Amino acid sequence: MKRIPDFLKKYFWEIDSKDLDLQEYRIYVVRRILEYGDVKAVAWLLKNFKKSELKDVLINCRGISRKSANYWAIVLGLPKEKVRCLNRSSLKKQNQIWPY
């Protein structure tokens, strides 16, 4: 089981880092670092993942903020239309079942 380095543990505050298998939770790790990572974390990400993997996560993931998604779309050379979390349907608020 391949684990994340100690300096990345701060990005995964809600789980025990011993349980975070890098192979099993690749998408989660990439998404979290794209959203919250600093320069050192992003350097690690670029060293350990292919650019195509980063693009796939960005294209398919809804859990990335508009600000981060816009930034990474530019950096990775992706048209904004392809980035799922920038599509209008993803930006609309869902109807609340219980409005209180």
PDB file of N, CA and C in Angstrom:
ATOM      1  N   MET A   1       0.847  -1.176   0.000  1.00  0.00           N
ATOM      2  CA  MET A   1       0.000   0.000   0.000  1.00  0.00           C
ATOM      3  C   MET A   1       0.895   1.242   0.000  1.00  0.00           C
ATOM      4  N   LYS A   2       0.699   2.080  -0.992  1.00  0.00           N
ATOM      5  CA  LYS A   2       1.469   3.315  -1.098  1.00  0.00           C
ATOM      6  C   LYS A   2       0.720   4.433  -0.378  1.00  0.00           C
ATOM      7  N   ARG A   3       1.436   5.141   0.478  1.00  0.00           N
ATOM      8  CA  ARG A   3       0.813   6.198   1.279  1.00  0.00           C
ATOM      9  C   ARG A   3       1.312   7.566   0.866  1.00  0.00           C
ATOM     10  N   ILE A   4       0.578   8.573   1.306  1.00  0.00           N
ATOM     11  CA  ILE A   4       0.972   9.952   1.023  1.00  0.00           C
ATOM     12  C   ILE A   4       2.084  10.374   1.988  1.00  0.00           C
ATOM     13  N   PRO A   5       2.935  11.299   1.582  1.00  0.00           N
ATOM     14  CA  PRO A   5       3.986  11.796   2.476  1.00  0.00           C
ATOM     15  C   PRO A   5       3.391  12.591   3.649  1.00  0.00           C
ATOM     16  N   ASP A   6       4.163  12.711   4.709  1.00  0.00           N
ATOM     17  CA  ASP A   6       3.702  13.404   5.917  1.00  0.00           C
ATOM     18  C   ASP A   6       3.289  14.850   5.662  1.00  0.00           C
ATOM     19  N   PHE A   7       3.987  15.544   4.780  1.00  0.00           N
ATOM     20  CA  PHE A   7       3.667  16.960   4.571  1.00  0.00           C
ATOM     21  C   PHE A   7       2.310  17.176   3.885  1.00  0.00           C
ATOM     22  N   LEU A   8       1.713  16.117   3.364  1.00  0.00           N
ATOM     23  CA  LEU A   8       0.392  16.234   2.726  1.00  0.00           C
ATOM     24  C   LEU A   8      -0.766  15.906   3.666  1.00  0.00           C
ATOM     25  N   LYS A   9      -0.460  15.414   4.842  1.00  0.00           N
ATOM     26  CA  LYS A   9      -1.516  14.982   5.768  1.00  0.00           C
ATOM     27  C   LYS A   9      -2.476  16.103   6.138  1.00  0.00           C
ATOM     28  N   LYS A  10      -2.004  17.337   6.118  1.00  0.00           N
ATOM     29  CA  LYS A  10      -2.869  18.463   6.497  1.00  0.00           C
ATOM     30  C   LYS A  10      -4.035  18.666   5.531  1.00  0.00           C
ATOM     31  N   TYR A  11      -3.942  18.119   4.335  1.00  0.00           N
ATOM     32  CA  TYR A  11      -5.016  18.256   3.352  1.00  0.00           C
ATOM     33  C   TYR A  11      -6.096  17.187   3.502  1.00  0.00           C
ATOM     34  N   PHE A  12      -5.838  16.220   4.356  1.00  0.00           N
ATOM     35  CA  PHE A  12      -6.769  15.107   4.551  1.00  0.00           C
ATOM     36  C   PHE A  12      -7.134  15.022   6.030  1.00  0.00           C
ATOM     37  N   TRP A  13      -7.669  16.117   6.538  1.00  0.00           N
ATOM     38  CA  TRP A  13      -7.896  16.287   7.968  1.00  0.00           C
ATOM     39  C   TRP A  13      -8.981  15.392   8.531  1.00  0.00           C
ATOM     40  N   GLU A  14      -9.917  14.944   7.700  1.00  0.00           N
ATOM     41  CA  GLU A  14     -11.058  14.208   8.223  1.00  0.00           C
ATOM     42  C   GLU A  14     -10.844  12.698   8.286  1.00  0.00           C
ATOM     43  N   ILE A  15      -9.709  12.231   7.816  1.00  0.00           N
ATOM     44  CA  ILE A  15      -9.445  10.793   7.840  1.00  0.00           C
ATOM     45  C   ILE A  15      -8.070  10.519   8.431  1.00  0.00           C
ATOM     46  N   ASP A  16      -7.863   9.291   8.842  1.00  0.00           N
ATOM     47  CA  ASP A  16      -6.559   8.868   9.338  1.00  0.00           C
ATOM     48  C   ASP A  16      -5.683   8.588   8.119  1.00  0.00           C
ATOM     49  N   SER A  17      -4.577   9.269   8.033  1.00  0.00           N
ATOM     50  CA  SER A  17      -3.723   9.143   6.843  1.00  0.00           C
ATOM     51  C   SER A  17      -3.162   7.735   6.671  1.00  0.00           C
ATOM     52  N   LYS A  18      -3.155   6.944   7.732  1.00  0.00           N
ATOM     53  CA  LYS A  18      -2.691   5.551   7.622  1.00  0.00           C
ATOM     54  C   LYS A  18      -3.639   4.723   6.756  1.00  0.00           C
ATOM     55  N   ASP A  19      -4.896   5.137   6.715  1.00  0.00           N
ATOM     56  CA  ASP A  19      -5.910   4.414   5.938  1.00  0.00           C
ATOM     57  C   ASP A  19      -6.024   4.908   4.501  1.00  0.00           C
ATOM     58  N   LEU A  20      -5.286   5.936   4.159  1.00  0.00           N
ATOM     59  CA  LEU A  20      -5.393   6.547   2.833  1.00  0.00           C
ATOM     60  C   LEU A  20      -4.416   5.880   1.862  1.00  0.00           C
ATOM     61  N   ASP A  21      -4.914   4.896   1.144  1.00  0.00           N
ATOM     62  CA  ASP A  21      -4.116   4.189   0.144  1.00  0.00           C
ATOM     63  C   ASP A  21      -4.114   5.019  -1.140  1.00  0.00           C
ATOM     64  N   LEU A  22      -2.944   5.387  -1.577  1.00  0.00           N
ATOM     65  CA  LEU A  22      -2.807   6.266  -2.738  1.00  0.00           C
ATOM     66  C   LEU A  22      -3.369   5.636  -4.012  1.00  0.00           C
ATOM     67  N   GLN A  23      -3.236   4.351  -4.171  1.00  0.00           N
ATOM     68  CA  GLN A  23      -3.755   3.691  -5.368  1.00  0.00           C
ATOM     69  C   GLN A  23      -5.285   3.646  -5.357  1.00  0.00           C
ATOM     70  N   GLU A  24      -5.837   3.340  -4.200  1.00  0.00           N
ATOM     71  CA  GLU A  24      -7.286   3.186  -4.095  1.00  0.00           C
ATOM     72  C   GLU A  24      -8.028   4.527  -4.149  1.00  0.00           C
ATOM     73  N   TYR A  25      -7.426   5.561  -3.583  1.00  0.00           N
ATOM     74  CA  TYR A  25      -8.087   6.859  -3.481  1.00  0.00           C
ATOM     75  C   TYR A  25      -7.405   7.930  -4.326  1.00  0.00           C
ATOM     76  N   ARG A  26      -6.962   7.564  -5.486  1.00  0.00           N
ATOM     77  CA  ARG A  26      -6.232   8.482  -6.369  1.00  0.00           C
ATOM     78  C   ARG A  26      -7.044   9.737  -6.705  1.00  0.00           C
ATOM     79  N   ILE A  27      -8.277   9.548  -7.084  1.00  0.00           N
ATOM     80  CA  ILE A  27      -9.122  10.678  -7.486  1.00  0.00           C
ATOM     81  C   ILE A  27      -9.323  11.632  -6.311  1.00  0.00           C
ATOM     82  N   TYR A  28      -9.575  11.084  -5.147  1.00  0.00           N
ATOM     83  CA  TYR A  28      -9.762  11.888  -3.942  1.00  0.00           C
ATOM     84  C   TYR A  28      -8.506  12.702  -3.631  1.00  0.00           C
ATOM     85  N   VAL A  29      -7.353  12.074  -3.709  1.00  0.00           N
ATOM     86  CA  VAL A  29      -6.080  12.748  -3.417  1.00  0.00           C
ATOM     87  C   VAL A  29      -5.831  13.866  -4.425  1.00  0.00           C
ATOM     88  N   VAL A  30      -6.003  13.576  -5.697  1.00  0.00           N
ATOM     89  CA  VAL A  30      -5.780  14.586  -6.737  1.00  0.00           C
ATOM     90  C   VAL A  30      -6.740  15.757  -6.556  1.00  0.00           C
ATOM     91  N   ARG A  31      -8.007  15.470  -6.354  1.00  0.00           N
ATOM     92  CA  ARG A  31      -9.012  16.525  -6.193  1.00  0.00           C
ATOM     93  C   ARG A  31      -8.691  17.413  -5.001  1.00  0.00           C
ATOM     94  N   ARG A  32      -8.319  16.812  -3.902  1.00  0.00           N
ATOM     95  CA  ARG A  32      -8.047  17.581  -2.690  1.00  0.00           C
ATOM     96  C   ARG A  32      -6.823  18.483  -2.859  1.00  0.00           C
ATOM     97  N   ILE A  33      -5.798  17.980  -3.527  1.00  0.00           N
ATOM     98  CA  ILE A  33      -4.595  18.797  -3.718  1.00  0.00           C
ATOM     99  C   ILE A  33      -4.831  19.873  -4.777  1.00  0.00           C
ATOM    100  N   LEU A  34      -5.591  19.567  -5.814  1.00  0.00           N
ATOM    101  CA  LEU A  34      -5.927  20.608  -6.790  1.00  0.00           C
ATOM    102  C   LEU A  34      -6.702  21.738  -6.118  1.00  0.00           C
ATOM    103  N   GLU A  35      -7.531  21.399  -5.160  1.00  0.00           N
ATOM    104  CA  GLU A  35      -8.351  22.405  -4.486  1.00  0.00           C
ATOM    105  C   GLU A  35      -7.583  23.182  -3.417  1.00  0.00           C
ATOM    106  N   TYR A  36      -6.798  22.497  -2.595  1.00  0.00           N
ATOM    107  CA  TYR A  36      -6.204  23.138  -1.416  1.00  0.00           C
ATOM    108  C   TYR A  36      -4.677  23.172  -1.399  1.00  0.00           C
ATOM    109  N   GLY A  37      -4.034  22.496  -2.332  1.00  0.00           N
ATOM    110  CA  GLY A  37      -2.588  22.324  -2.259  1.00  0.00           C
ATOM    111  C   GLY A  37      -1.767  23.595  -2.395  1.00  0.00           C
ATOM    112  N   ASP A  38      -0.628  23.607  -1.704  1.00  0.00           N
ATOM    113  CA  ASP A  38       0.333  24.703  -1.854  1.00  0.00           C
ATOM    114  C   ASP A  38       1.353  24.313  -2.924  1.00  0.00           C
ATOM    115  N   VAL A  39       2.386  25.106  -3.084  1.00  0.00           N
ATOM    116  CA  VAL A  39       3.373  24.866  -4.144  1.00  0.00           C
ATOM    117  C   VAL A  39       4.049  23.505  -3.971  1.00  0.00           C
ATOM    118  N   LYS A  40       4.412  23.173  -2.747  1.00  0.00           N
ATOM    119  CA  LYS A  40       5.085  21.896  -2.483  1.00  0.00           C
ATOM    120  C   LYS A  40       4.154  20.714  -2.786  1.00  0.00           C
ATOM    121  N   ALA A  41       2.905  20.830  -2.390  1.00  0.00           N
ATOM    122  CA  ALA A  41       1.933  19.759  -2.637  1.00  0.00           C
ATOM    123  C   ALA A  41       1.677  19.575  -4.129  1.00  0.00           C
ATOM    124  N   VAL A  42       1.559  20.670  -4.846  1.00  0.00           N
ATOM    125  CA  VAL A  42       1.327  20.592  -6.295  1.00  0.00           C
ATOM    126  C   VAL A  42       2.554  20.011  -6.998  1.00  0.00           C
ATOM    127  N   ALA A  43       3.745  20.371  -6.545  1.00  0.00           N
ATOM    128  CA  ALA A  43       4.966  19.796  -7.124  1.00  0.00           C
ATOM    129  C   ALA A  43       4.977  18.283  -6.931  1.00  0.00           C
ATOM    130  N   TRP A  44       4.579  17.827  -5.751  1.00  0.00           N
ATOM    131  CA  TRP A  44       4.498  16.391  -5.488  1.00  0.00           C
ATOM    132  C   TRP A  44       3.461  15.752  -6.409  1.00  0.00           C
ATOM    133  N   LEU A  45       2.326  16.412  -6.566  1.00  0.00           N
ATOM    134  CA  LEU A  45       1.252  15.899  -7.416  1.00  0.00           C
ATOM    135  C   LEU A  45       1.728  15.737  -8.858  1.00  0.00           C
ATOM    136  N   LEU A  46       2.403  16.746  -9.375  1.00  0.00           N
ATOM    137  CA  LEU A  46       2.891  16.699 -10.756  1.00  0.00           C
ATOM    138  C   LEU A  46       3.977  15.647 -10.948  1.00  0.00           C
ATOM    139  N   LYS A  47       4.708  15.361  -9.895  1.00  0.00           N
ATOM    140  CA  LYS A  47       5.765  14.346  -9.965  1.00  0.00           C
ATOM    141  C   LYS A  47       5.190  12.927  -9.924  1.00  0.00           C
ATOM    142  N   ASN A  48       4.080  12.750  -9.216  1.00  0.00           N
ATOM    143  CA  ASN A  48       3.537  11.416  -8.979  1.00  0.00           C
ATOM    144  C   ASN A  48       2.337  11.031  -9.838  1.00  0.00           C
ATOM    145  N   PHE A  49       1.787  11.979 -10.566  1.00  0.00           N
ATOM    146  CA  PHE A  49       0.636  11.696 -11.420  1.00  0.00           C
ATOM    147  C   PHE A  49       0.890  12.233 -12.818  1.00  0.00           C
ATOM    148  N   LYS A  50       0.346  11.530 -13.789  1.00  0.00           N
ATOM    149  CA  LYS A  50       0.449  11.994 -15.174  1.00  0.00           C
ATOM    150  C   LYS A  50      -0.493  13.177 -15.372  1.00  0.00           C
ATOM    151  N   LYS A  51      -0.128  14.027 -16.298  1.00  0.00           N
ATOM    152  CA  LYS A  51      -0.968  15.184 -16.614  1.00  0.00           C
ATOM    153  C   LYS A  51      -2.355  14.724 -17.081  1.00  0.00           C
ATOM    154  N   SER A  52      -2.404  13.616 -17.790  1.00  0.00           N
ATOM    155  CA  SER A  52      -3.691  13.096 -18.265  1.00  0.00           C
ATOM    156  C   SER A  52      -4.591  12.681 -17.095  1.00  0.00           C
ATOM    157  N   GLU A  53      -3.998  12.175 -16.015  1.00  0.00           N
ATOM    158  CA  GLU A  53      -4.787  11.813 -14.835  1.00  0.00           C
ATOM    159  C   GLU A  53      -5.375  13.058 -14.171  1.00  0.00           C
ATOM    160  N   LEU A  54      -4.585  14.113 -14.108  1.00  0.00           N
ATOM    161  CA  LEU A  54      -5.066  15.367 -13.528  1.00  0.00           C
ATOM    162  C   LEU A  54      -6.204  15.932 -14.370  1.00  0.00           C
ATOM    163  N   LYS A  55      -6.053  15.858 -15.688  1.00  0.00           N
ATOM    164  CA  LYS A  55      -7.106  16.340 -16.585  1.00  0.00           C
ATOM    165  C   LYS A  55      -8.391  15.541 -16.397  1.00  0.00           C
ATOM    166  N   ASP A  56      -8.270  14.218 -16.289  1.00  0.00           N
ATOM    167  CA  ASP A  56      -9.452  13.372 -16.100  1.00  0.00           C
ATOM    168  C   ASP A  56     -10.209  13.744 -14.828  1.00  0.00           C
ATOM    169  N   VAL A  57      -9.464  13.969 -13.750  1.00  0.00           N
ATOM    170  CA  VAL A  57     -10.108  14.349 -12.492  1.00  0.00           C
ATOM    171  C   VAL A  57     -10.805  15.693 -12.650  1.00  0.00           C
ATOM    172  N   LEU A  58     -10.130  16.639 -13.250  1.00  0.00           N
ATOM    173  CA  LEU A  58     -10.711  17.972 -13.424  1.00  0.00           C
ATOM    174  C   LEU A  58     -11.943  17.938 -14.330  1.00  0.00           C
ATOM    175  N   ILE A  59     -11.903  17.148 -15.371  1.00  0.00           N
ATOM    176  CA  ILE A  59     -13.034  17.052 -16.301  1.00  0.00           C
ATOM    177  C   ILE A  59     -14.248  16.407 -15.636  1.00  0.00           C
ATOM    178  N   ASN A  60     -14.030  15.384 -14.813  1.00  0.00           N
ATOM    179  CA  ASN A  60     -15.135  14.580 -14.294  1.00  0.00           C
ATOM    180  C   ASN A  60     -15.600  14.911 -12.887  1.00  0.00           C
ATOM    181  N   CYS A  61     -14.861  15.688 -12.155  1.00  0.00           N
ATOM    182  CA  CYS A  61     -15.174  15.922 -10.747  1.00  0.00           C
ATOM    183  C   CYS A  61     -16.006  17.182 -10.554  1.00  0.00           C
ATOM    184  N   ARG A  62     -17.016  17.084  -9.709  1.00  0.00           N
ATOM    185  CA  ARG A  62     -17.846  18.248  -9.390  1.00  0.00           C
ATOM    186  C   ARG A  62     -17.391  18.944  -8.115  1.00  0.00           C
ATOM    187  N   GLY A  63     -16.569  18.315  -7.323  1.00  0.00           N
ATOM    188  CA  GLY A  63     -16.220  18.832  -6.006  1.00  0.00           C
ATOM    189  C   GLY A  63     -15.070  19.815  -5.976  1.00  0.00           C
ATOM    190  N   ILE A  64     -14.843  20.520  -7.044  1.00  0.00           N
ATOM    191  CA  ILE A  64     -13.771  21.515  -7.099  1.00  0.00           C
ATOM    192  C   ILE A  64     -14.425  22.884  -7.273  1.00  0.00           C
ATOM    193  N   SER A  65     -13.940  23.864  -6.540  1.00  0.00           N
ATOM    194  CA  SER A  65     -14.533  25.204  -6.610  1.00  0.00           C
ATOM    195  C   SER A  65     -14.331  25.811  -7.997  1.00  0.00           C
ATOM    196  N   ARG A  66     -15.173  26.785  -8.315  1.00  0.00           N
ATOM    197  CA  ARG A  66     -15.060  27.494  -9.609  1.00  0.00           C
ATOM    198  C   ARG A  66     -13.685  28.120  -9.775  1.00  0.00           C
ATOM    199  N   LYS A  67     -13.213  28.732  -8.722  1.00  0.00           N
ATOM    200  CA  LYS A  67     -11.923  29.416  -8.760  1.00  0.00           C
ATOM    201  C   LYS A  67     -10.793  28.436  -9.083  1.00  0.00           C
ATOM    202  N   SER A  68     -10.750  27.322  -8.375  1.00  0.00           N
ATOM    203  CA  SER A  68      -9.705  26.320  -8.617  1.00  0.00           C
ATOM    204  C   SER A  68      -9.867  25.671  -9.985  1.00  0.00           C
ATOM    205  N   ALA A  69     -11.105  25.372 -10.355  1.00  0.00           N
ATOM    206  CA  ALA A  69     -11.355  24.738 -11.653  1.00  0.00           C
ATOM    207  C   ALA A  69     -10.923  25.644 -12.802  1.00  0.00           C
ATOM    208  N   ASN A  70     -11.226  26.927 -12.709  1.00  0.00           N
ATOM    209  CA  ASN A  70     -10.785  27.875 -13.740  1.00  0.00           C
ATOM    210  C   ASN A  70      -9.266  27.906 -13.838  1.00  0.00           C
ATOM    211  N   TYR A  71      -8.613  27.987 -12.699  1.00  0.00           N
ATOM    212  CA  TYR A  71      -7.150  28.033 -12.673  1.00  0.00           C
ATOM    213  C   TYR A  71      -6.549  26.786 -13.324  1.00  0.00           C
ATOM    214  N   TRP A  72      -6.997  25.612 -12.872  1.00  0.00           N
ATOM    215  CA  TRP A  72      -6.419  24.370 -13.388  1.00  0.00           C
ATOM    216  C   TRP A  72      -6.785  24.120 -14.848  1.00  0.00           C
ATOM    217  N   ALA A  73      -7.935  24.581 -15.288  1.00  0.00           N
ATOM    218  CA  ALA A  73      -8.290  24.454 -16.708  1.00  0.00           C
ATOM    219  C   ALA A  73      -7.288  25.223 -17.561  1.00  0.00           C
ATOM    220  N   ILE A  74      -6.903  26.407 -17.106  1.00  0.00           N
ATOM    221  CA  ILE A  74      -5.907  27.203 -17.839  1.00  0.00           C
ATOM    222  C   ILE A  74      -4.545  26.521 -17.798  1.00  0.00           C
ATOM    223  N   VAL A  75      -4.118  26.102 -16.606  1.00  0.00           N
ATOM    224  CA  VAL A  75      -2.797  25.475 -16.444  1.00  0.00           C
ATOM    225  C   VAL A  75      -2.678  24.193 -17.265  1.00  0.00           C
ATOM    226  N   LEU A  76      -3.731  23.384 -17.258  1.00  0.00           N
ATOM    227  CA  LEU A  76      -3.697  22.100 -17.959  1.00  0.00           C
ATOM    228  C   LEU A  76      -4.128  22.203 -19.420  1.00  0.00           C
ATOM    229  N   GLY A  77      -4.504  23.388 -19.856  1.00  0.00           N
ATOM    230  CA  GLY A  77      -4.871  23.593 -21.254  1.00  0.00           C
ATOM    231  C   GLY A  77      -6.188  22.957 -21.646  1.00  0.00           C
ATOM    232  N   LEU A  78      -7.142  22.956 -20.736  1.00  0.00           N
ATOM    233  CA  LEU A  78      -8.456  22.375 -21.019  1.00  0.00           C
ATOM    234  C   LEU A  78      -9.464  23.472 -21.346  1.00  0.00           C
ATOM    235  N   PRO A  79     -10.303  23.251 -22.345  1.00  0.00           N
ATOM    236  CA  PRO A  79     -11.384  24.210 -22.580  1.00  0.00           C
ATOM    237  C   PRO A  79     -12.362  24.159 -21.403  1.00  0.00           C
ATOM    238  N   LYS A  80     -12.826  25.295 -20.981  1.00  0.00           N
ATOM    239  CA  LYS A  80     -13.703  25.358 -19.811  1.00  0.00           C
ATOM    240  C   LYS A  80     -15.010  24.596 -20.021  1.00  0.00           C
ATOM    241  N   GLU A  81     -15.419  24.442 -21.265  1.00  0.00           N
ATOM    242  CA  GLU A  81     -16.653  23.703 -21.556  1.00  0.00           C
ATOM    243  C   GLU A  81     -16.531  22.234 -21.156  1.00  0.00           C
ATOM    244  N   LYS A  82     -15.315  21.710 -21.129  1.00  0.00           N
ATOM    245  CA  LYS A  82     -15.108  20.306 -20.786  1.00  0.00           C
ATOM    246  C   LYS A  82     -15.082  20.058 -19.282  1.00  0.00           C
ATOM    247  N   VAL A  83     -14.873  21.095 -18.507  1.00  0.00           N
ATOM    248  CA  VAL A  83     -14.740  20.941 -17.061  1.00  0.00           C
ATOM    249  C   VAL A  83     -16.128  20.894 -16.434  1.00  0.00           C
ATOM    250  N   ARG A  84     -16.455  19.744 -15.875  1.00  0.00           N
ATOM    251  CA  ARG A  84     -17.801  19.477 -15.384  1.00  0.00           C
ATOM    252  C   ARG A  84     -18.277  20.486 -14.337  1.00  0.00           C
ATOM    253  N   CYS A  85     -17.429  20.840 -13.401  1.00  0.00           N
ATOM    254  CA  CYS A  85     -17.881  21.739 -12.328  1.00  0.00           C
ATOM    255  C   CYS A  85     -18.038  23.180 -12.793  1.00  0.00           C
ATOM    256  N   LEU A  86     -17.671  23.480 -14.029  1.00  0.00           N
ATOM    257  CA  LEU A  86     -17.892  24.816 -14.584  1.00  0.00           C
ATOM    258  C   LEU A  86     -19.122  24.878 -15.479  1.00  0.00           C
ATOM    259  N   ASN A  87     -19.743  23.724 -15.724  1.00  0.00           N
ATOM    260  CA  ASN A  87     -20.959  23.689 -16.539  1.00  0.00           C
ATOM    261  C   ASN A  87     -22.127  24.284 -15.775  1.00  0.00           C
ATOM    262  N   ARG A  88     -23.026  24.905 -16.488  1.00  0.00           N
ATOM    263  CA  ARG A  88     -24.177  25.562 -15.864  1.00  0.00           C
ATOM    264  C   ARG A  88     -24.985  24.619 -14.978  1.00  0.00           C
ATOM    265  N   SER A  89     -25.214  23.401 -15.427  1.00  0.00           N
ATOM    266  CA  SER A  89     -26.044  22.475 -14.657  1.00  0.00           C
ATOM    267  C   SER A  89     -25.403  22.131 -13.317  1.00  0.00           C
ATOM    268  N   SER A  90     -24.093  22.136 -13.249  1.00  0.00           N
ATOM    269  CA  SER A  90     -23.415  21.854 -11.988  1.00  0.00           C
ATOM    270  C   SER A  90     -23.412  23.062 -11.071  1.00  0.00           C
ATOM    271  N   LEU A  91     -23.571  24.242 -11.639  1.00  0.00           N
ATOM    272  CA  LEU A  91     -23.519  25.460 -10.839  1.00  0.00           C
ATOM    273  C   LEU A  91     -24.870  25.821 -10.229  1.00  0.00           C
ATOM    274  N   LYS A  92     -25.948  25.298 -10.799  1.00  0.00           N
ATOM    275  CA  LYS A  92     -27.279  25.585 -10.264  1.00  0.00           C
ATOM    276  C   LYS A  92     -27.429  24.934  -8.893  1.00  0.00           C
ATOM    277  N   LYS A  93     -28.096  25.638  -8.021  1.00  0.00           N
ATOM    278  CA  LYS A  93     -28.377  25.047  -6.721  1.00  0.00           C
ATOM    279  C   LYS A  93     -29.466  24.001  -6.900  1.00  0.00           C
ATOM    280  N   GLN A  94     -29.283  22.890  -6.222  1.00  0.00           N
ATOM    281  CA  GLN A  94     -30.288  21.847  -6.296  1.00  0.00           C
ATOM    282  C   GLN A  94     -31.492  22.250  -5.457  1.00  0.00           C
ATOM    283  N   ASN A  95     -32.655  21.807  -5.897  1.00  0.00           N
ATOM    284  CA  ASN A  95     -33.865  22.084  -5.131  1.00  0.00           C
ATOM    285  C   ASN A  95     -33.772  21.405  -3.776  1.00  0.00           C
ATOM    286  N   GLN A  96     -34.139  22.139  -2.765  1.00  0.00           N
ATOM    287  CA  GLN A  96     -34.098  21.581  -1.428  1.00  0.00           C
ATOM    288  C   GLN A  96     -35.381  20.819  -1.155  1.00  0.00           C
ATOM    289  N   ILE A  97     -35.232  19.665  -0.572  1.00  0.00           N
ATOM    290  CA  ILE A  97     -36.400  18.876  -0.199  1.00  0.00           C
ATOM    291  C   ILE A  97     -36.992  19.436   1.086  1.00  0.00           C
ATOM    292  N   TRP A  98     -36.136  19.794   2.007  1.00  0.00           N
ATOM    293  CA  TRP A  98     -36.558  20.353   3.284  1.00  0.00           C
ATOM    294  C   TRP A  98     -35.927  21.729   3.417  1.00  0.00           C
ATOM    295  N   PRO A  99     -36.681  22.803   3.157  1.00  0.00           N
ATOM    296  CA  PRO A  99     -36.096  24.142   3.068  1.00  0.00           C
ATOM    297  C   PRO A  99     -35.761  24.808   4.399  1.00  0.00           C
ATOM    298  N   TYR A 100     -35.854  24.119   5.512  1.00  0.00           N
ATOM    299  CA  TYR A 100     -35.626  24.756   6.816  1.00  0.00           C
ATOM    300  C   TYR A 100     -34.273  24.450   7.377  1.00  0.00           C
TER     301      TYR A 100
END
